[in-house]
């Protein structure tokens, strides 16, 4: 509907980007990819003169890379989506949103009388959605807050439809392929990757912070003795880390200098792996292994857990998993940490809340369950009937589906590669089950776009590297705490209390209060 028909409505012209970055149909993919990178855009509109004839997006680029195409020989017309849908510049923003949402597009060209005049992205529209009046927005907020933008962040983002996520300005998978965990930790905390000198200084600082404070170390055996053999190590971490917050006098961040909060955050990230592995060993009647002075983060983590210096391949496999799970947009635990931080509370409260959110099977609790599923299926020939029965019964296949990814989860693609590189007895079975599960889900849950998520191959990688199942989710926590802490620091640096509203759906008030009967 043209916006002129609705007083006060915002038009596409007000939010679109222009001029648009374009490409010609006969240009090579390599040239176009370079332009997209240089101009920091997620898509180019393919034009013939001023007329749009196609669109090429980052998602296509991922398909191109995955398909091993020759990017200097293949042309844009080989890969573009021809005749893209478009909107007019005088249309209402909500109509443009409907077009994007209905088809799952992230970008849509703006065309007036056959001439390309701009490009509108889902992100542009979401910015507007944030400033809708509260009452109107409340009525329209989707269940589970799906797709709702609640903050600005410079830490990273997830582009679910493109199967892409990033930390700061870097592709997170590239970071996991090329950098160490300490480098990425530095990137998240400081905003830039470290130079060699900065890296050395950072490693020295965080190594010193790995030690468990003496008073907390003393109480670990009592915590490990609670709850019996099935007590989850993550619950023990929640308890002991909370005690550490008291012991180290972590006060509300509103009352302390920013530098002190940053120091607490660094110490928290450094000590969490030590706490987790100590609790795990005590629970199994083993002696605690102190941090190794010469080992970097991931190798030290395995060393403290298993009591011996790990094979470099295994340390690297676990490190890649850890890097790939440090941050992931506004997931439930990160959001929890930011909500708690927004009240001015101390850092330990925010991290304890985040640990609680992560412990749920719908968030971080799935990798061991995915491996349990593999064991239950046993052999590839049993996969189809087993998976079919499970989905028909209404069960969820652990390690499949994601709130944001509606295509391959890039973490699962990377971890599949790590699993293949490491070898191990379960890789072939996992690949066969993955293929069948995607087929069964496509047939029995059509349109839901359910693919493998990070948890599926995470379990395989960790199992191969010797991490026991009960430590899968805790291992996730030991990397995600770096993401939580970065978000806590960002929230504290520019804070406003997060306090949304709910739509009341009970019996109409006010009813007279009855006398007791
Ligand atoms: C991750 C997850 C919680 C995302 O959930 P969500 O975005 O809220 O999706 P919904 O719960 O709305 O599910 C949408 C539909 O897909 C189905 N679905 C989602 N994930 C499924 C799975 N793993 N197996 C079978 N069906 C699944 C739901 O049953 C639902 O079907 P319906 O429309 O017939 O009711 C969900 O996919 C899931 O439970 N996965 C399994 C647990 C897991 O792997 N967790 C780790 C996440 S990294």
Coordinates of C-alpha atoms and ligand atoms in Angstrom, one line a residue:
X1 CA 0.0 0.0 0.0
X2 CA 1.5 3.4 -0.8
X3 CA 2.4 5.1 2.4
X4 CA 0.5 8.3 1.4
X5 CA -2.7 6.4 2.2
X6 CA -1.7 6.0 5.9
X7 CA -0.9 9.2 7.8
X8 CA 2.4 9.0 9.6
X9 CA 3.5 5.7 7.9
X10 CA 7.2 5.4 7.1
X11 CA 8.1 4.7 3.5
X12 CA 10.7 2.5 2.0
X13 CA 12.4 5.6 0.6
X14 CA 13.2 6.7 4.1
X15 CA 15.1 3.6 5.1
X16 CA 16.5 2.2 1.9
X17 CA 20.2 2.3 1.1
X18 CA 21.3 4.0 -2.1
X19 CA 23.2 4.2 -4.4
X20 CA 23.0 0.4 -4.7
X21 CA 26.1 -1.7 -5.2
X22 CA 25.5 -3.5 -8.5
X23 CA 27.0 -6.0 -10.8
X24 CA 26.7 -6.9 -14.5
X25 CA 25.5 -10.4 -15.4
X26 CA 28.6 -11.3 -17.3
X27 CA 31.0 -10.2 -14.6
X28 CA 33.0 -12.9 -12.8
X29 CA 32.1 -14.2 -9.4
X30 CA 35.6 -13.3 -8.1
X31 CA 35.3 -9.7 -9.2
X32 CA 31.8 -9.4 -7.6
X33 CA 32.9 -11.1 -4.4
X34 CA 35.8 -8.6 -4.0
X35 CA 33.4 -5.6 -4.5
X36 CA 31.0 -7.0 -1.9
X37 CA 33.8 -7.4 0.6
X38 CA 35.2 -3.9 -0.1
X39 CA 31.8 -2.3 0.2
X40 CA 30.8 -4.4 3.2
X41 CA 27.5 -5.4 1.6
X42 CA 25.6 -8.7 1.9
X43 CA 24.2 -8.6 -1.7
X44 CA 24.5 -7.0 -5.1
X45 CA 21.7 -6.2 -7.5
X46 CA 22.5 -7.4 -11.0
X47 CA 21.5 -4.8 -13.6
X48 CA 21.0 -4.4 -17.3
X49 CA 21.4 -0.6 -17.6
X50 CA 19.2 0.7 -14.8
X51 CA 16.9 -2.3 -14.8
X52 CA 17.4 -5.0 -12.1
X53 CA 17.6 -8.5 -13.7
X54 CA 18.9 -10.5 -10.7
X55 CA 20.3 -10.5 -7.2
X56 CA 23.4 -12.3 -5.8
X57 CA 23.8 -12.6 -2.0
X58 CA 26.4 -13.8 0.5
X59 CA 24.3 -16.9 0.8
X60 CA 24.9 -17.6 -2.9
X61 CA 28.6 -17.0 -2.3
X62 CA 28.6 -19.7 0.4
X63 CA 26.9 -22.1 -2.1
X64 CA 29.5 -21.2 -4.6
X65 CA 32.4 -21.8 -2.2
X66 CA 30.9 -25.0 -1.0
X67 CA 30.4 -26.2 -4.6
X68 CA 34.1 -25.6 -5.4
X69 CA 33.2 -23.4 -8.4
X70 CA 35.9 -21.7 -10.4
X71 CA 35.1 -18.1 -9.3
X72 CA 37.2 -16.4 -12.0
X73 CA 35.4 -18.4 -14.8
X74 CA 31.9 -18.5 -13.5
X75 CA 29.8 -15.4 -14.1
X76 CA 27.2 -13.7 -12.0
X77 CA 24.4 -14.9 -14.3
X78 CA 25.4 -18.5 -13.5
X79 CA 24.6 -18.1 -9.8
X80 CA 22.2 -15.1 -9.4
X81 CA 18.5 -15.4 -8.6
X82 CA 16.9 -13.9 -11.8
X83 CA 14.0 -11.5 -11.8
X84 CA 14.0 -10.7 -8.1
X85 CA 10.9 -9.5 -6.4
X86 CA 11.0 -5.7 -5.6
X87 CA 9.2 -3.0 -3.8
X88 CA 8.4 0.6 -4.7
X89 CA 10.0 3.5 -2.9
X90 CA 6.6 4.9 -1.8
X91 CA 5.5 1.7 -0.3
X92 CA 4.9 1.4 3.5
X93 CA 7.8 -0.2 5.4
X94 CA 5.4 -2.8 6.9
X95 CA 4.5 -4.0 3.4
X96 CA 8.1 -4.4 2.5
X97 CA 8.6 -6.3 5.7
X98 CA 5.8 -8.6 4.8
X99 CA 7.4 -9.3 1.4
X100 CA 10.8 -10.1 3.0
X101 CA 9.4 -12.2 5.8
X102 CA 7.0 -14.2 3.5
X103 CA 9.8 -15.3 1.1
X104 CA 12.6 -15.4 3.6
X105 CA 14.6 -12.8 1.7
X106 CA 17.1 -10.6 3.5
X107 CA 17.4 -8.0 0.8
X108 CA 14.9 -6.6 -1.7
X109 CA 15.6 -4.1 -4.5
X110 CA 13.6 -0.9 -4.6
X111 CA 12.3 -0.2 -8.1
X112 CA 10.3 2.8 -9.5
X113 CA 9.1 2.5 -13.1
X114 CA 11.5 -0.2 -13.9
X115 CA 14.5 1.7 -12.6
X116 CA 16.6 0.5 -9.6
X117 CA 16.6 3.3 -7.0
X118 CA 17.6 1.5 -3.8
X119 CA 17.9 -1.6 -1.7
X120 CA 16.2 -2.4 1.5
X121 CA 17.4 -5.0 4.0
X122 CA 15.8 -6.9 6.8
X123 CA 18.2 -5.2 9.1
X124 CA 17.0 -1.7 8.0
X125 CA 13.5 -2.8 8.7
X126 CA 14.3 -4.3 12.1
X127 CA 15.8 -0.9 13.1
X128 CA 12.4 0.7 12.4
X129 CA 10.6 -2.1 14.2
X130 CA 12.5 -1.2 17.4
X131 CA 10.9 2.2 17.5
X132 CA 7.3 1.2 17.0
X133 CA 5.1 2.4 19.9
X134 CA 5.2 -0.1 22.7
X135 CA 1.5 -0.9 22.6
X136 CA 1.5 -1.7 19.0
X137 CA 4.7 -3.6 19.2
X138 CA 3.5 -5.6 22.2
X139 CA 0.5 -6.9 20.2
X140 CA 2.8 -8.0 17.4
X141 CA 5.8 -9.5 19.2
X142 CA 6.2 -13.1 18.1
X143 CA 6.3 -15.9 20.6
X144 CA 9.8 -16.6 22.0
X145 CA 10.8 -13.1 20.8
X146 CA 11.8 -14.6 17.5
X147 CA 13.4 -12.0 15.2
X148 CA 12.9 -9.2 17.7
X149 CA 15.9 -6.8 17.8
X150 CA 16.4 -5.7 21.4
X151 CA 19.9 -4.0 21.4
X152 CA 22.8 -2.8 19.4
X153 CA 26.0 -4.8 19.7
X154 CA 29.4 -4.5 18.2
X155 CA 30.4 -8.0 19.4
X156 CA 29.0 -10.1 16.6
X157 CA 25.9 -11.3 14.8
X158 CA 24.2 -14.3 13.2
X159 CA 22.7 -14.2 9.8
X160 CA 20.5 -17.3 10.0
X161 CA 19.2 -17.4 6.4
X162 CA 22.7 -17.1 5.0
X163 CA 24.3 -19.6 7.3
X164 CA 26.9 -17.1 8.5
X165 CA 28.0 -15.6 11.8
X166 CA 30.7 -13.3 12.8
X167 CA 32.7 -12.0 15.8
X168 CA 33.3 -8.3 15.4
X169 CA 34.0 -7.9 11.6
X170 CA 35.5 -11.4 11.1
X171 CA 33.8 -14.6 9.9
X172 CA 33.8 -16.7 13.1
X173 CA 34.5 -19.9 11.2
X174 CA 37.6 -18.3 9.6
X175 CA 38.8 -17.3 13.1
X176 CA 38.3 -20.9 14.3
X177 CA 40.3 -22.1 11.3
X178 CA 43.1 -19.6 11.6
X179 CA 43.5 -18.2 15.1
X180 CA 44.0 -19.4 18.7
X181 CA 41.4 -19.1 21.4
X182 CA 43.4 -16.4 23.2
X183 CA 43.5 -14.3 20.0
X184 CA 39.7 -14.5 19.7
X185 CA 39.2 -13.8 23.4
X186 CA 41.4 -10.7 22.9
X187 CA 39.3 -9.7 19.9
X188 CA 36.1 -9.9 21.9
X189 CA 37.4 -8.1 24.9
X190 CA 39.6 -5.4 23.3
X191 CA 37.9 -5.0 19.9
X192 CA 40.9 -6.1 17.8
X193 CA 43.0 -9.1 17.1
X194 CA 46.3 -8.9 19.0
X195 CA 49.7 -8.2 17.6
X196 CA 52.3 -10.9 18.5
X197 CA 53.5 -8.7 21.4
X198 CA 50.0 -8.1 22.6
X199 CA 49.2 -11.8 22.3
X200 CA 52.2 -12.7 24.5
X201 CA 51.2 -10.1 27.1
X202 CA 47.6 -11.2 27.1
X203 CA 48.5 -14.9 27.5
X204 CA 50.7 -14.0 30.5
X205 CA 47.9 -12.0 32.1
X206 CA 45.3 -14.7 31.7
X207 CA 47.6 -17.5 32.7
X208 CA 48.0 -15.9 36.1
X209 CA 44.3 -15.7 36.5
X210 CA 43.7 -19.4 36.0
X211 CA 44.3 -20.3 39.6
X212 CA 41.3 -21.0 41.9
X213 CA 41.3 -18.6 44.9
X214 CA 42.5 -20.5 48.0
X215 CA 39.2 -20.2 50.0
X216 CA 37.2 -21.5 47.1
X217 CA 39.5 -24.3 46.4
X218 CA 39.0 -25.5 50.0
X219 CA 35.3 -25.8 49.5
X220 CA 35.4 -27.6 46.2
X221 CA 35.4 -31.2 47.7
X222 CA 32.2 -30.5 49.6
X223 CA 30.4 -29.2 46.5
X224 CA 31.7 -32.2 44.5
X225 CA 30.2 -34.5 47.2
X226 CA 26.7 -33.0 46.8
X227 CA 24.0 -34.6 44.7
X228 CA 25.5 -38.0 44.0
X229 CA 27.1 -39.4 40.9
X230 CA 24.6 -37.9 38.4
X231 CA 25.1 -34.3 39.6
X232 CA 25.9 -32.2 36.6
X233 CA 29.3 -30.5 36.7
X234 CA 27.6 -27.4 35.3
X235 CA 25.4 -27.1 38.4
X236 CA 28.5 -27.4 40.6
X237 CA 30.2 -24.7 38.6
X238 CA 27.1 -22.5 39.1
X239 CA 27.4 -23.0 42.8
X240 CA 31.2 -22.6 43.2
X241 CA 31.4 -19.7 40.8
X242 CA 28.7 -17.9 42.8
X243 CA 30.8 -18.5 46.0
X244 CA 33.8 -17.1 44.2
X245 CA 31.9 -13.9 43.5
X246 CA 31.3 -13.5 47.2
X247 CA 34.8 -14.5 48.1
X248 CA 36.4 -12.0 45.7
X249 CA 33.9 -9.3 46.7
X250 CA 32.4 -8.7 43.2
X251 CA 30.2 -5.8 43.9
X252 CA 27.4 -4.3 41.7
X253 CA 29.2 -2.9 38.6
X254 CA 27.3 0.4 39.1
X255 CA 29.5 0.9 42.2
X256 CA 32.9 0.0 40.8
X257 CA 35.2 1.5 38.1
X258 CA 35.0 0.0 34.6
X259 CA 38.6 -1.3 34.9
X260 CA 37.7 -3.4 38.0
X261 CA 34.8 -4.9 36.2
X262 CA 37.0 -5.8 33.2
X263 CA 39.5 -7.4 35.6
X264 CA 36.7 -9.5 37.1
X265 CA 35.5 -10.5 33.7
X266 CA 39.1 -11.7 32.6
X267 CA 39.5 -13.6 35.9
X268 CA 36.1 -15.3 35.4
X269 CA 36.9 -16.5 31.9
X270 CA 40.3 -17.7 33.0
X271 CA 39.2 -19.6 36.1
X272 CA 36.0 -21.2 34.8
X273 CA 37.9 -24.1 33.0
X274 CA 39.9 -24.7 36.2
X275 CA 36.8 -24.8 38.4
X276 CA 35.0 -27.2 36.0
X277 CA 37.8 -29.6 35.6
X278 CA 38.6 -29.6 39.3
X279 CA 35.0 -30.3 40.2
X280 CA 34.8 -33.1 37.6
X281 CA 37.9 -34.8 39.0
X282 CA 36.9 -34.5 42.6
X283 CA 33.5 -35.9 41.8
X284 CA 35.2 -39.0 40.3
X285 CA 37.6 -39.3 43.3
X286 CA 40.5 -38.1 41.3
X287 CA 43.2 -35.6 42.4
X288 CA 42.8 -32.1 41.2
X289 CA 45.3 -31.2 38.4
X290 CA 46.5 -27.6 38.6
X291 CA 46.9 -25.5 35.5
X292 CA 49.9 -26.3 33.4
X293 CA 52.2 -23.2 33.2
X294 CA 53.3 -23.8 29.6
X295 CA 50.1 -24.9 27.9
X296 CA 47.7 -22.6 26.1
X297 CA 44.0 -22.5 26.9
X298 CA 42.6 -25.5 25.1
X299 CA 45.5 -27.9 25.7
X300 CA 45.5 -26.9 29.4
X301 CA 41.8 -27.5 29.6
X302 CA 42.2 -31.1 28.4
X303 CA 45.3 -31.5 30.6
X304 CA 43.4 -30.4 33.8
X305 CA 40.5 -32.6 32.9
X306 CA 42.3 -35.8 31.9
X307 CA 45.6 -35.5 33.8
X308 CA 47.9 -35.8 30.8
X309 CA 49.2 -33.5 28.1
X310 CA 46.9 -34.0 25.1
X311 CA 47.9 -34.9 21.5
X312 CA 48.2 -31.6 19.6
X313 CA 45.5 -32.7 17.2
X314 CA 43.0 -33.2 19.9
X315 CA 43.9 -29.9 21.6
X316 CA 43.4 -28.1 18.3
X317 CA 40.1 -29.9 17.6
X318 CA 38.7 -28.8 21.0
X319 CA 40.2 -25.3 20.5
X320 CA 38.3 -25.0 17.2
X321 CA 35.1 -26.1 18.9
X322 CA 35.7 -23.6 21.8
X323 CA 36.4 -20.7 19.4
X324 CA 33.3 -21.5 17.3
X325 CA 31.0 -21.4 20.4
X326 CA 32.3 -18.2 22.1
X327 CA 29.5 -16.1 21.0
X328 CA 26.3 -16.4 18.9
X329 CA 24.1 -13.3 18.8
X330 CA 21.4 -12.8 21.4
X331 CA 21.1 -16.5 22.4
X332 CA 19.1 -17.2 25.6
X333 CA 22.1 -17.2 28.0
X334 CA 23.7 -14.1 26.6
X335 CA 20.4 -12.3 26.8
X336 CA 20.0 -13.5 30.4
X337 CA 23.5 -12.1 31.2
X338 CA 22.7 -8.8 29.7
X339 CA 19.3 -8.5 31.4
X340 CA 20.9 -9.1 34.8
X341 CA 23.8 -6.7 34.0
X342 CA 21.2 -4.0 33.0
X343 CA 20.1 -3.9 36.6
X344 CA 23.5 -2.8 37.7
X345 CA 24.1 -6.2 39.5
X346 CA 27.6 -7.7 40.0
X347 CA 29.3 -9.7 37.3
X348 CA 29.0 -13.0 39.2
X349 CA 25.2 -12.7 39.3
X350 CA 25.0 -12.2 35.5
X351 CA 27.3 -15.2 34.8
X352 CA 25.4 -17.4 37.3
X353 CA 22.2 -16.6 35.5
X354 CA 23.7 -17.3 32.1
X355 CA 25.0 -20.7 33.3
X356 CA 21.4 -21.5 34.4
X357 CA 20.1 -20.6 31.0
X358 CA 22.7 -22.6 29.1
X359 CA 22.0 -25.7 31.2
X360 CA 18.7 -26.3 29.4
X361 CA 18.6 -29.0 26.7
X362 CA 17.0 -26.6 24.2
X363 CA 20.1 -24.4 24.5
X364 CA 23.4 -25.9 25.6
X365 CA 22.4 -29.3 27.0
X366 CA 22.1 -31.2 23.7
X367 CA 25.6 -32.5 22.6
X368 CA 25.7 -35.5 24.9
X369 CA 22.0 -36.2 24.0
X370 CA 23.0 -36.2 20.3
X371 CA 25.7 -38.7 21.0
X372 CA 23.2 -40.8 23.1
X373 CA 21.0 -40.8 20.0
X374 CA 23.8 -42.1 17.8
X375 CA 24.4 -44.9 20.3
X376 CA 20.7 -45.7 20.5
X377 CA 20.6 -46.0 16.7
X378 CA 23.7 -48.1 16.6
X379 CA 24.2 -48.7 12.8
X380 CA 23.4 -46.7 9.7
X381 CA 20.8 -49.2 8.4
X382 CA 18.7 -48.7 11.5
X383 CA 18.7 -44.9 11.2
X384 CA 15.7 -44.3 9.1
X385 CA 13.1 -46.3 11.1
X386 CA 14.5 -45.0 14.4
X387 CA 14.4 -41.4 13.3
X388 CA 11.0 -41.7 11.7
X389 CA 9.5 -43.3 14.9
X390 CA 11.1 -40.6 17.1
X391 CA 9.7 -37.7 15.0
X392 CA 6.3 -39.4 14.6
X393 CA 6.1 -39.8 18.4
X394 CA 6.7 -36.1 18.7
X395 CA 10.3 -36.3 20.0
X396 CA 12.9 -33.8 19.0
X397 CA 16.1 -35.0 17.3
X398 CA 18.9 -33.6 19.4
X399 CA 21.4 -31.7 17.3
X400 CA 18.9 -30.6 14.7
X401 CA 16.9 -27.4 14.3
X402 CA 17.8 -23.9 15.3
X403 CA 15.9 -20.8 16.1
X404 CA 18.0 -18.6 13.8
X405 CA 19.6 -20.9 11.2
X406 CA 17.2 -22.0 8.5
X407 CA 20.0 -23.5 6.5
X408 CA 23.2 -25.3 7.4
X409 CA 24.6 -24.1 10.7
X410 CA 28.2 -23.0 9.8
X411 CA 29.5 -24.3 13.1
X412 CA 28.2 -27.8 12.3
X413 CA 29.8 -27.6 8.8
X414 CA 33.1 -26.7 10.3
X415 CA 32.9 -29.3 13.1
X416 CA 32.0 -32.0 10.6
X417 CA 35.3 -31.1 8.9
X418 CA 37.2 -31.3 12.2
X419 CA 35.6 -34.6 13.0
X420 CA 36.6 -36.0 9.6
X421 CA 40.2 -34.7 10.1
X422 CA 40.4 -36.3 13.6
X423 CA 38.9 -39.6 12.4
X424 CA 37.4 -41.8 15.1
X425 CA 34.9 -44.6 15.0
X426 CA 31.7 -42.6 15.0
X427 CA 32.2 -40.2 12.1
X428 CA 30.8 -42.3 9.3
X429 CA 27.8 -43.3 11.4
X430 CA 27.2 -39.6 12.3
X431 CA 27.3 -38.6 8.6
X432 CA 24.9 -41.3 7.6
X433 CA 22.5 -40.4 10.5
X434 CA 22.8 -36.7 9.6
X435 CA 21.8 -37.3 6.0
X436 CA 18.8 -39.5 7.0
X437 CA 17.7 -37.1 9.8
X438 CA 17.5 -34.2 7.4
X439 CA 15.5 -36.3 4.9
X440 CA 13.1 -37.5 7.6
X441 CA 12.6 -34.0 9.1
X442 CA 12.0 -32.5 5.6
X443 CA 9.3 -35.2 5.0
X444 CA 7.6 -35.2 8.4
X445 CA 8.1 -31.5 9.3
X446 CA 7.9 -29.9 5.9
X447 CA 8.7 -26.2 5.7
X448 CA 10.3 -26.0 9.2
X449 CA 13.8 -26.0 7.6
X450 CA 15.5 -28.2 10.1
X451 CA 19.2 -28.9 9.6
X452 CA 22.1 -30.1 11.8
X453 CA 23.0 -27.6 14.5
X454 CA 26.3 -27.1 16.3
X455 CA 25.6 -29.8 18.9
X456 CA 25.6 -32.8 16.6
X457 CA 29.2 -32.8 15.6
X458 CA 30.3 -31.1 18.8
X459 CA 29.6 -34.3 20.5
X460 CA 31.6 -36.3 18.0
X461 CA 34.6 -34.0 18.2
X462 CA 34.7 -33.9 22.0
X463 CA 34.2 -37.7 22.2
X464 CA 37.1 -38.3 19.9
X465 CA 39.3 -35.9 21.9
X466 CA 38.6 -37.8 25.1
X467 CA 36.1 -35.4 26.7
X468 CA 33.6 -37.4 28.8
X469 CA 29.9 -36.8 27.9
X470 CA 29.1 -35.2 31.2
X471 CA 31.7 -32.5 30.4
X472 CA 30.2 -31.6 27.0
X473 CA 27.9 -28.8 28.1
X474 CA 30.4 -27.6 30.7
X475 CA 33.0 -27.3 27.9
X476 CA 30.5 -25.2 26.0
X477 CA 30.1 -23.0 29.1
X478 CA 33.9 -22.6 29.3
X479 CA 34.0 -20.9 25.9
X480 CA 30.7 -19.1 26.1
X481 CA 31.7 -17.4 29.3
X482 CA 34.0 -15.3 27.2
X483 CA 31.0 -14.2 25.0
X484 CA 28.9 -13.6 28.1
X485 CA 31.6 -11.5 29.7
X486 CA 32.1 -9.4 26.5
X487 CA 28.4 -8.7 26.4
X488 CA 28.3 -7.8 30.1
X489 CA 31.1 -5.3 29.6
X490 CA 29.3 -3.9 26.5
X491 CA 26.0 -3.6 28.4
X492 CA 27.7 -1.9 31.4
X493 CA 29.5 0.5 29.1
X494 CA 26.2 1.9 27.7
X495 CA 23.4 0.7 30.0
X496 CA 19.7 1.1 30.1
X497 CA 17.6 -1.2 32.3
X498 CA 16.0 -4.0 30.2
X499 CA 12.4 -4.1 31.3
X500 CA 9.9 -5.3 28.7
X501 CA 6.2 -5.7 29.1
X502 CA 3.9 -8.8 28.8
X503 CA 0.5 -9.1 27.4
X504 CA -1.9 -10.1 30.2
X505 CA -4.0 -13.1 29.2
X506 CA -5.8 -14.2 32.4
X507 CA -9.4 -13.5 33.7
X508 CA -10.3 -9.8 33.4
X509 CA -9.4 -7.7 36.4
X510 CA -10.4 -6.3 38.8
X511 CA -12.5 -9.0 40.3
X512 CA -13.6 -8.6 44.0
X513 CA -11.3 -10.5 46.3
X514 CA -13.4 -13.4 47.8
X515 CA -13.6 -14.1 51.5
X516 CA -11.9 -17.4 52.5
X517 CA -14.4 -20.3 52.2
Ligands
LIG1 C1 16.9 -25.6 18.9 C2 15.3 -25.5 19.0 C3 15.0 -25.4 20.5 C4 14.8 -24.3 18.2 O1 13.5 -24.2 18.5 P1 12.4 -23.2 17.9 O2 13.0 -22.2 17.0 O3 11.7 -22.6 19.1 O4 11.5 -24.1 17.0 P2 10.1 -24.7 17.4 O5 10.2 -25.3 18.8 O6 9.1 -23.6 17.2 O7 9.9 -25.8 16.3 C5 9.3 -25.6 15.1 C6 8.8 -26.9 14.5 O8 9.9 -27.7 14.2 C7 9.9 -28.9 15.0 N1 11.3 -29.2 15.4 C8 12.2 -28.2 15.8 N2 13.4 -28.9 16.1 C9 13.2 -30.2 15.9 C10 14.0 -31.3 16.1 N3 15.2 -31.2 16.5 N4 13.4 -32.5 15.9 C11 12.1 -32.7 15.5 N5 11.3 -31.6 15.3 C12 11.8 -30.4 15.5 C13 9.0 -28.6 16.1 O9 8.5 -29.8 16.7 C14 8.0 -27.7 15.5 O10 7.1 -28.5 14.8 P3 5.5 -28.2 14.7 O11 5.5 -26.9 13.9 O12 4.9 -29.4 14.1 O13 5.1 -27.9 16.1 C15 14.7 -26.8 18.4 O14 15.0 -26.9 17.0 C16 15.1 -28.0 19.2 O15 14.4 -28.4 20.2 N6 16.2 -28.8 18.7 C17 16.6 -29.9 19.4 C18 17.5 -29.6 20.6 C19 18.9 -29.1 20.2 O16 19.5 -29.6 19.3 N7 19.3 -28.0 20.9 C20 20.6 -27.4 20.6 C21 20.4 -26.0 20.0 S1 21.9 -25.3 19.4

